[in-house]
mmCIF file of C-alpha atoms and ligand atoms in Angstrom:
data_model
loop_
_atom_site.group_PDB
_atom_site.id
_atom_site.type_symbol
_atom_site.label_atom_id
_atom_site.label_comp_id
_atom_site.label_asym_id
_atom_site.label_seq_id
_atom_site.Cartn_x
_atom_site.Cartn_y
_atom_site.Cartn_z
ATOM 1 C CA UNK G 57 13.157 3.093 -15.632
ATOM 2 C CA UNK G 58 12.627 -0.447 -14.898
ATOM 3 C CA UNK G 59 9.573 -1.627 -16.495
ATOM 4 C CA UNK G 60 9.695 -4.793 -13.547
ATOM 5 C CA UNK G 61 9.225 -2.118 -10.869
ATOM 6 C CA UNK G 62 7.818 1.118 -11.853
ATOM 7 C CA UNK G 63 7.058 3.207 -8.943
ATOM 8 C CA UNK G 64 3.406 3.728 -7.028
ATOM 9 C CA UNK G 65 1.757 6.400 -5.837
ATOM 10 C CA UNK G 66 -1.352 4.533 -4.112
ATOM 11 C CA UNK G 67 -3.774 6.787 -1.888
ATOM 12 C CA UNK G 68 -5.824 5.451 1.262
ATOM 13 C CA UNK G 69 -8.620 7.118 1.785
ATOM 14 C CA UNK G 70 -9.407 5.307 4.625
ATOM 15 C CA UNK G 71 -13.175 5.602 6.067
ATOM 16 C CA UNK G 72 -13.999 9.640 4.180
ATOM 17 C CA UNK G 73 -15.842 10.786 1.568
ATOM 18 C CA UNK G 74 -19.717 10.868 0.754
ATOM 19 C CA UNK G 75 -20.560 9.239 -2.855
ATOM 20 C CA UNK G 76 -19.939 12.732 -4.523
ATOM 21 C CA UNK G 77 -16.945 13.326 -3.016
ATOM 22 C CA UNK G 78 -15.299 10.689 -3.646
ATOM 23 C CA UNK G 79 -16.116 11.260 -7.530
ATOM 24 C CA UNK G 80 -14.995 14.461 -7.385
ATOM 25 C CA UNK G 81 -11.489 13.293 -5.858
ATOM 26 C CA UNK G 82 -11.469 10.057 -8.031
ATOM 27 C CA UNK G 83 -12.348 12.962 -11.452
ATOM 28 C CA UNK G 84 -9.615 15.018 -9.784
ATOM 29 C CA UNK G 85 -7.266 12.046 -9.850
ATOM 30 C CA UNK G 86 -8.329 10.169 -12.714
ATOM 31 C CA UNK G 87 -8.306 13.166 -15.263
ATOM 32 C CA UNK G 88 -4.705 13.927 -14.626
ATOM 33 C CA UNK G 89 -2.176 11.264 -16.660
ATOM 34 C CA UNK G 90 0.456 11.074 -15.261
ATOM 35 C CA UNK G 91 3.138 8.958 -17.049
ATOM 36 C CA UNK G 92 6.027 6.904 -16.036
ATOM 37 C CA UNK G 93 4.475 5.389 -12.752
ATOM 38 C CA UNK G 94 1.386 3.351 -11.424
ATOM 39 C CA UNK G 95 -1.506 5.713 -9.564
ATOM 40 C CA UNK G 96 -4.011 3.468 -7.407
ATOM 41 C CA UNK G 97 -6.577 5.276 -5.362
ATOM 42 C CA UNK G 98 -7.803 3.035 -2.325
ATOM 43 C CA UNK G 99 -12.070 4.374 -1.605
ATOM 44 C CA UNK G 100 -13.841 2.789 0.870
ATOM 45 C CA UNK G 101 -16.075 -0.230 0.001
ATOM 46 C CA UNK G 102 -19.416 1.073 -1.511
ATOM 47 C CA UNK G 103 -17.410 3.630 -3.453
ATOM 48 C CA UNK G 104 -15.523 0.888 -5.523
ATOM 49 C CA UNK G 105 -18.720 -0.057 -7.861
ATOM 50 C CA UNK G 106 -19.380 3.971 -8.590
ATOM 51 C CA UNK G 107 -15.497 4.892 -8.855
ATOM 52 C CA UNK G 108 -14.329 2.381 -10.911
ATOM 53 C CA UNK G 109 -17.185 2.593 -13.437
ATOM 54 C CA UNK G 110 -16.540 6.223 -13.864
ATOM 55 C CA UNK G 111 -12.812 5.415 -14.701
ATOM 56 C CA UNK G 112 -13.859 3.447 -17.095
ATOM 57 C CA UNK G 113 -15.832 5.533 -18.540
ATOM 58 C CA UNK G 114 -13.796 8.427 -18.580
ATOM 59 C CA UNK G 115 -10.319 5.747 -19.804
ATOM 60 C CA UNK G 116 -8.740 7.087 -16.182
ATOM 61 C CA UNK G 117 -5.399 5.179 -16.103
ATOM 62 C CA UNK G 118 -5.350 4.968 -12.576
ATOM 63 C CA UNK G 119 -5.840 1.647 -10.535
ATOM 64 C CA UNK G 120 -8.686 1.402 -8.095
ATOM 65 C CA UNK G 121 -7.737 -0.708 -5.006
ATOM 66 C CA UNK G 122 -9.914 -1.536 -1.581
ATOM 67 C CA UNK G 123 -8.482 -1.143 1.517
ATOM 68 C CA UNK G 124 -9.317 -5.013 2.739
ATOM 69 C CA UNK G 125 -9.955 -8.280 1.353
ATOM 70 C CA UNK G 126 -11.391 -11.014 3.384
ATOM 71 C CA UNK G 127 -8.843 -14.417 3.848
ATOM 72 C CA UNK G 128 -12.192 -16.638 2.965
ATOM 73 C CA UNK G 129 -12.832 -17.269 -0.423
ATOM 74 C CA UNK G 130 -17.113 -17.272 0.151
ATOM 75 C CA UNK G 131 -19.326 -18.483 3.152
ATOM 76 C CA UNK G 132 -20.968 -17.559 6.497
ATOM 77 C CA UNK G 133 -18.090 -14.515 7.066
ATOM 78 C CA UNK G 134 -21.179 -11.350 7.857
ATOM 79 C CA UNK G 135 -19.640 -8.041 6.782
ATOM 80 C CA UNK G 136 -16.821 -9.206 4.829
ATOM 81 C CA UNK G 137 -15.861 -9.381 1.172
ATOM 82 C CA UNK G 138 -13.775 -11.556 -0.931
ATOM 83 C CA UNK G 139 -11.631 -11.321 -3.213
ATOM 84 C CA UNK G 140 -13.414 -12.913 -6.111
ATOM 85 C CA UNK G 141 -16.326 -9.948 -4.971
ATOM 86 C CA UNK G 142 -13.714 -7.177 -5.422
ATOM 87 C CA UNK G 143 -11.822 -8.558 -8.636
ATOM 88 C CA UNK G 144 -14.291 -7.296 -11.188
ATOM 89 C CA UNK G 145 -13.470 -3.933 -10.131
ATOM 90 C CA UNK G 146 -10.609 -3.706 -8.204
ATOM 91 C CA UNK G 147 -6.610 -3.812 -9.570
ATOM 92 C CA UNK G 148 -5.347 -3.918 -5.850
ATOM 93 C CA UNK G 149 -6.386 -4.300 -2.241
ATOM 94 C CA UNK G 150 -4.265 -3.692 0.751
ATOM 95 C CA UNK G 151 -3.664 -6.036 3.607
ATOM 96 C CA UNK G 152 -2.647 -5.891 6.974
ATOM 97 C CA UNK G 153 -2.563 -2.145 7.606
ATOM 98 C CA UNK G 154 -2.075 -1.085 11.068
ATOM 99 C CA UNK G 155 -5.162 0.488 11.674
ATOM 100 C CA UNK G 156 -6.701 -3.190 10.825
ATOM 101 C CA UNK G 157 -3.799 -4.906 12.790
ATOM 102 C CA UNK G 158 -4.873 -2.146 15.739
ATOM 103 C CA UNK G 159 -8.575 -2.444 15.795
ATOM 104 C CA UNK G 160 -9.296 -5.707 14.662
ATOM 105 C CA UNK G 161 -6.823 -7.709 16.131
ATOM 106 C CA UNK G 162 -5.033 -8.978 12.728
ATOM 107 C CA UNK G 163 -2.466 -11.622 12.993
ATOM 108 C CA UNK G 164 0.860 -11.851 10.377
ATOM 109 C CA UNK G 165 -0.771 -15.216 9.647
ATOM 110 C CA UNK G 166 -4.679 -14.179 8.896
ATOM 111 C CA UNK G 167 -2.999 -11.399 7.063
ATOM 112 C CA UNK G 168 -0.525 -13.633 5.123
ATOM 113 C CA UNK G 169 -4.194 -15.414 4.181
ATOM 114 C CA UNK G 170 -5.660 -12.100 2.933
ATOM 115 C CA UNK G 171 -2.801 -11.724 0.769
ATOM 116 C CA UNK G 172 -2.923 -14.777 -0.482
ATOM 117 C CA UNK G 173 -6.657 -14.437 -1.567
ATOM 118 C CA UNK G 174 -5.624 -10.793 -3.018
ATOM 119 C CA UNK G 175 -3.052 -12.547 -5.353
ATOM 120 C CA UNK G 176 -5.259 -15.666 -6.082
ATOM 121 C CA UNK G 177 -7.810 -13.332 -7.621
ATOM 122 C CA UNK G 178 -4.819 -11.480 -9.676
ATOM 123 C CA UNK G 179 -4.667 -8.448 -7.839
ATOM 124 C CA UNK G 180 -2.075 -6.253 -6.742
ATOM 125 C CA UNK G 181 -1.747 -7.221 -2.862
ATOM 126 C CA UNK G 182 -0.205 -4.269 -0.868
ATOM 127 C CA UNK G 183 1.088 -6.126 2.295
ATOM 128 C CA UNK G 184 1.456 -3.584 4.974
ATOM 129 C CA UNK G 185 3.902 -3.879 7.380
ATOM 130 C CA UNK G 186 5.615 -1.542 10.350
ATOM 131 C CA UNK G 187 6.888 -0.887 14.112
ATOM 132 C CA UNK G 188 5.153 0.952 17.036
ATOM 133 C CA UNK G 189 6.359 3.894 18.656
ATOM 134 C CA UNK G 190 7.194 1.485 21.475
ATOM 135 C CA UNK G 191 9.459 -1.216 19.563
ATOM 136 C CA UNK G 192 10.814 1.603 17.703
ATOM 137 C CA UNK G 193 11.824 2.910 21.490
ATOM 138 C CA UNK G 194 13.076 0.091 21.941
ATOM 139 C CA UNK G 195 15.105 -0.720 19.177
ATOM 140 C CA UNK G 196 12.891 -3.668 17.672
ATOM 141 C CA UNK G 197 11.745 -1.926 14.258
ATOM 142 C CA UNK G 198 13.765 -4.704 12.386
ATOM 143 C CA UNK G 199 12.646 -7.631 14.684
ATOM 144 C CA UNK G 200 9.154 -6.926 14.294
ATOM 145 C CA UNK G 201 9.810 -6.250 10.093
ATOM 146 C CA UNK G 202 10.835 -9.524 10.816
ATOM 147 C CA UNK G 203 8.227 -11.177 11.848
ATOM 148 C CA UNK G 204 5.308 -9.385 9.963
ATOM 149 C CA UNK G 205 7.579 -10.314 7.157
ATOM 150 C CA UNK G 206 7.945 -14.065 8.063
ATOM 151 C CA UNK G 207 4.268 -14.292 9.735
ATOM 152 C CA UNK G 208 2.611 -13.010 6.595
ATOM 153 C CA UNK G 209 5.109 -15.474 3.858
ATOM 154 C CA UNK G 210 4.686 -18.285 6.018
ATOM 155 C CA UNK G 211 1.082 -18.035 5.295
ATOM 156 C CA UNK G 212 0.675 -16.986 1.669
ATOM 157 C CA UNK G 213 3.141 -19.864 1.171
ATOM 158 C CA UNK G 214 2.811 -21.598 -2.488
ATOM 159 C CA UNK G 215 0.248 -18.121 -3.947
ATOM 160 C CA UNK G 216 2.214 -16.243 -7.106
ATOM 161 C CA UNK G 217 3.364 -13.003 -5.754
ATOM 162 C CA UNK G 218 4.667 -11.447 -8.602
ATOM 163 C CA UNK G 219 2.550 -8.658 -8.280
ATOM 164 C CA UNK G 220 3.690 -8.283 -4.746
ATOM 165 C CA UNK G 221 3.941 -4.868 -2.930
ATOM 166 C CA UNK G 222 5.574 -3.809 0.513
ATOM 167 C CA UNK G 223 4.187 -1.176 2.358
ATOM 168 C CA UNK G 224 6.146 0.253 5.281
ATOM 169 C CA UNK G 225 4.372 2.070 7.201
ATOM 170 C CA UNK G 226 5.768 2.895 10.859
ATOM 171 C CA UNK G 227 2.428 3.428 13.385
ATOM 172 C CA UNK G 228 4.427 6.316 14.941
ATOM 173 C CA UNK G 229 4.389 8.382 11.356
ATOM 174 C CA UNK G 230 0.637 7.691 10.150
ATOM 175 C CA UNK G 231 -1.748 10.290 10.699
ATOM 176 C CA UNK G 232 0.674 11.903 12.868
ATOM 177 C CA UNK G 233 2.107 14.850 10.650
ATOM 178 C CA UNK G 234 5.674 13.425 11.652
ATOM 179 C CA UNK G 235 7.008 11.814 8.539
ATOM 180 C CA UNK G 236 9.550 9.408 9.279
ATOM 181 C CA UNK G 237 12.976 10.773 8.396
ATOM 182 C CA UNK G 238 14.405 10.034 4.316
ATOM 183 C CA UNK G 239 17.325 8.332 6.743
ATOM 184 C CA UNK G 240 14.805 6.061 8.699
ATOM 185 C CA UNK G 241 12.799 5.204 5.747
ATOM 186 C CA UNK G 242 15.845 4.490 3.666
ATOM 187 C CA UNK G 243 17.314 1.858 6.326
ATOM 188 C CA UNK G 244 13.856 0.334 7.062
ATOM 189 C CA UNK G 245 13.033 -0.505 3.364
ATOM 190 C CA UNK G 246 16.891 -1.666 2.308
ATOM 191 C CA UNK G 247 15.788 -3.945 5.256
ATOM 192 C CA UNK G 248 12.706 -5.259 3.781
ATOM 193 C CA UNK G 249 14.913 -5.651 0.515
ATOM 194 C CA UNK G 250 17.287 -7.284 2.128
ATOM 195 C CA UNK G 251 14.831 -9.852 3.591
ATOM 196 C CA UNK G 252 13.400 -10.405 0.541
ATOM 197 C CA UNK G 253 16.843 -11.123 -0.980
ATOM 198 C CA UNK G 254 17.666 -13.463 1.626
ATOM 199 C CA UNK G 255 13.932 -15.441 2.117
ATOM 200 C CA UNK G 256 11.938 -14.299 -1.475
ATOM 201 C CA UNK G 257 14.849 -14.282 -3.725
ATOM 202 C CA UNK G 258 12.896 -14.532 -7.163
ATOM 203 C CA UNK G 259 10.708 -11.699 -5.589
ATOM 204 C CA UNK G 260 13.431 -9.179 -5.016
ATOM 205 C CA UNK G 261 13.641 -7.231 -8.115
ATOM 206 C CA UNK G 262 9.676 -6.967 -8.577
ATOM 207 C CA UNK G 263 8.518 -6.154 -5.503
ATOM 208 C CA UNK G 264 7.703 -2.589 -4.827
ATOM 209 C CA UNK G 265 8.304 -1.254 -1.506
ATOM 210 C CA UNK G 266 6.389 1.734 -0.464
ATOM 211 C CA UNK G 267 6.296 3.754 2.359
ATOM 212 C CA UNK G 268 4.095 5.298 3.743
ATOM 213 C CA UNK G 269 3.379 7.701 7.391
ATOM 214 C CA UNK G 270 2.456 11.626 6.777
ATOM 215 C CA UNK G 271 3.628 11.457 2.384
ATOM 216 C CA UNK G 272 2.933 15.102 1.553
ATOM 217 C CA UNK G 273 3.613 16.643 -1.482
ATOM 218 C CA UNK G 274 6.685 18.888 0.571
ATOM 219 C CA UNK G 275 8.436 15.311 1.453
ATOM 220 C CA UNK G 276 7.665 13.348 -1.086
ATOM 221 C CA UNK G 277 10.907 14.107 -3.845
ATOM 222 C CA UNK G 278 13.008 13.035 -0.490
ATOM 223 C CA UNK G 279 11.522 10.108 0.409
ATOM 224 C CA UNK G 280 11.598 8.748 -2.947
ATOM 225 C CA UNK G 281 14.792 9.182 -3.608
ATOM 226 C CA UNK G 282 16.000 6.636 -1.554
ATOM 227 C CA UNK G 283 16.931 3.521 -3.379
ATOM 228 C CA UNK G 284 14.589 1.284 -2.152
ATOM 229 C CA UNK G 285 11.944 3.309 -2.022
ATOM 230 C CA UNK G 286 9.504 2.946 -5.023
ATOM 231 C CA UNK G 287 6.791 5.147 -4.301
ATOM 232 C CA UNK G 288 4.281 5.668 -1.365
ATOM 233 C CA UNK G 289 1.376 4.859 0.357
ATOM 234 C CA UNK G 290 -0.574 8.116 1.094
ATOM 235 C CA UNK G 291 -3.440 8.846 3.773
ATOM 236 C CA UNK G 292 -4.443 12.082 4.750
ATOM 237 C CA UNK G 293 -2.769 13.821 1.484
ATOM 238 C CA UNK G 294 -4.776 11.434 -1.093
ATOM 239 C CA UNK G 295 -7.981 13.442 0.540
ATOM 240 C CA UNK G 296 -6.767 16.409 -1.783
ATOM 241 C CA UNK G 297 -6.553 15.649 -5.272
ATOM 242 C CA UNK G 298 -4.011 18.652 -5.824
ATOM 243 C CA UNK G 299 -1.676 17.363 -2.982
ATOM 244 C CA UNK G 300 -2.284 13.631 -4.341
ATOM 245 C CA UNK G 301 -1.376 15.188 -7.838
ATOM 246 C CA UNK G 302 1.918 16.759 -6.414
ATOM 247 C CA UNK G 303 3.287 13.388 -4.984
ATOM 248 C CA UNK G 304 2.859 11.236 -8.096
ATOM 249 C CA UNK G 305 4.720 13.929 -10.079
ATOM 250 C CA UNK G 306 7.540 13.931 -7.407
ATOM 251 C CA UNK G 307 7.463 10.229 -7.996
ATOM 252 C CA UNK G 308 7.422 10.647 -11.796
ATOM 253 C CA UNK G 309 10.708 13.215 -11.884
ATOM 254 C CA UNK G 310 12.126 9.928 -9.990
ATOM 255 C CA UNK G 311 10.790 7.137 -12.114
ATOM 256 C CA UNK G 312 14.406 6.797 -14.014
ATOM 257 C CA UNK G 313 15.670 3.969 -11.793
ATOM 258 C CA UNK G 314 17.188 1.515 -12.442
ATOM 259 C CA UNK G 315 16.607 -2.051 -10.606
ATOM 260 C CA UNK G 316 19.390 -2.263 -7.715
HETATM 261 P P1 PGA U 118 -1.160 9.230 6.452
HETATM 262 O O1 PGA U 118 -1.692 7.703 6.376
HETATM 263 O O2 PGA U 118 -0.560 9.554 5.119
HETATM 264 O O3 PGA U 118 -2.389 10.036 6.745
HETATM 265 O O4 PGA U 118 -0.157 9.287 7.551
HETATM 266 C C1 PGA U 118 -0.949 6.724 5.700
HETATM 267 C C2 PGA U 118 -1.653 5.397 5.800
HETATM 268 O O5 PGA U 118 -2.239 5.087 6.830
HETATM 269 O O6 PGA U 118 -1.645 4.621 4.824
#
């Protein structure tokens, strides 16, 4: 395995959960080990105080992510939170995904900001990227990887990424039940590589690229065998700590790769 990219599991859990639900799933989570790969669970804001004190508590080696980070670093921005506010309890925090780019109206370059702020603060940014079922009808899944690509580096120009993830995650396959195929996945992400390679060289061999649209436990093992897929970026599945459970051991019978 290479210790510069060991594969994620990460789960969204998107706007769910009460307070005791979500440290049930987090106990459910948190209390299995799972060794050999990086677990992040993603709760939604006012869970991230509660959840990450109980993984402390209980020495859960799991990351605990949020699912936003404002671009501003403090100031009159009502309702949103930076990343200096999340860094005392947060490993991670995703940016960009579609349901933000959908019903908020996120640019590439506000995102590019967000991620930016993520890595400022030392977190794990998960920069989430991916084509509607239109462009995909009409053949422009690598033109707009493109430009969510270029959009959101243009803007986080000059931050470290080091820590740098890549989450693709076609609109057509989240929340859908319809998985993109291991064949789709596995050309879209040796694209993203392959961009990286050509515009992030030194970022190449350490970022992770995830992906991430209907991840259940059945099409997980598939999915991650592709080459440049290193691990996944789960929804509706993270809901059930069992199913949640199932992909990161798929991902752990996988996590023998070496760096291509
Ligand atoms: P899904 O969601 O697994 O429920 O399709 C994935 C995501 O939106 O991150």
């Amino acid at each position: 395995m290479s210790p510069e990219r060991p594969m994620l599991v990460a789960g969204n859990w998107k706007m769910n959960t009460s307070l005791d639900e979500a440290l049930v799933l987090a106990a459910g989570v948190g209390n299995l080990t799972v060794s050999g790969i990086e677990t992040a669970i993603c709760p939604p804001f006012p869970w991230l105080v509660p959840v990450a004190r109980a993984g402390r508590e209980h020495g859960w080696q799991i990351v605990v992510g949020a699912q936003d980070c404002s671009a501003h670093g403090n100031g009159a921005y009502t309702g949103e939170t930076s990343a200096a506010m999340l860094q005392p309890w947060c490993g991670m925090a995703l940016a960009g995904h579609s349901e933000r780019r959908r019903y908020h109206h996120e640019s590439d370059a506000l995102i590019g900001e967000k991620v930016r702020s993520i890595a400022g603060a030392g977190m794990i940014p998960v920069l989430c990227i991916g084509e509607t079922q239109e462009e995909r009808d009409a053949d422009q899944t690598e033109t707009v990887l493109e430009r969510q690509l270029g959009g959101a580096f243009r803007a986080a120009q000059g931050a470290d990424l080091n820590k740098l993830v890549v989450a693709y995650e076609p609109v057509w396959a989240i929340g859908t039940g319809q998985a993109a195929t291991v064949q789709d996945a596995a050309a879209a992400t040796a694209f993203i590589r392959g961009w990286l390679r050509q515009h992030a060289t030194s970022l190449v061999g350490t970022t992770r690229i995830l992906y991430g649209g209907s991840v259940t436990p059945d099409n997980a093992a598939g999915l991650f065998a592709q080459p440049d897929v290193d691990g996944a970026l789960v929804g509706g599945a993270s809901l059930k700590a069992a199913d949640f459970n199932r992909i990161r051991e798929a991902a752990a019978a996988l996590a023998t790769r070496e760096i291509s």
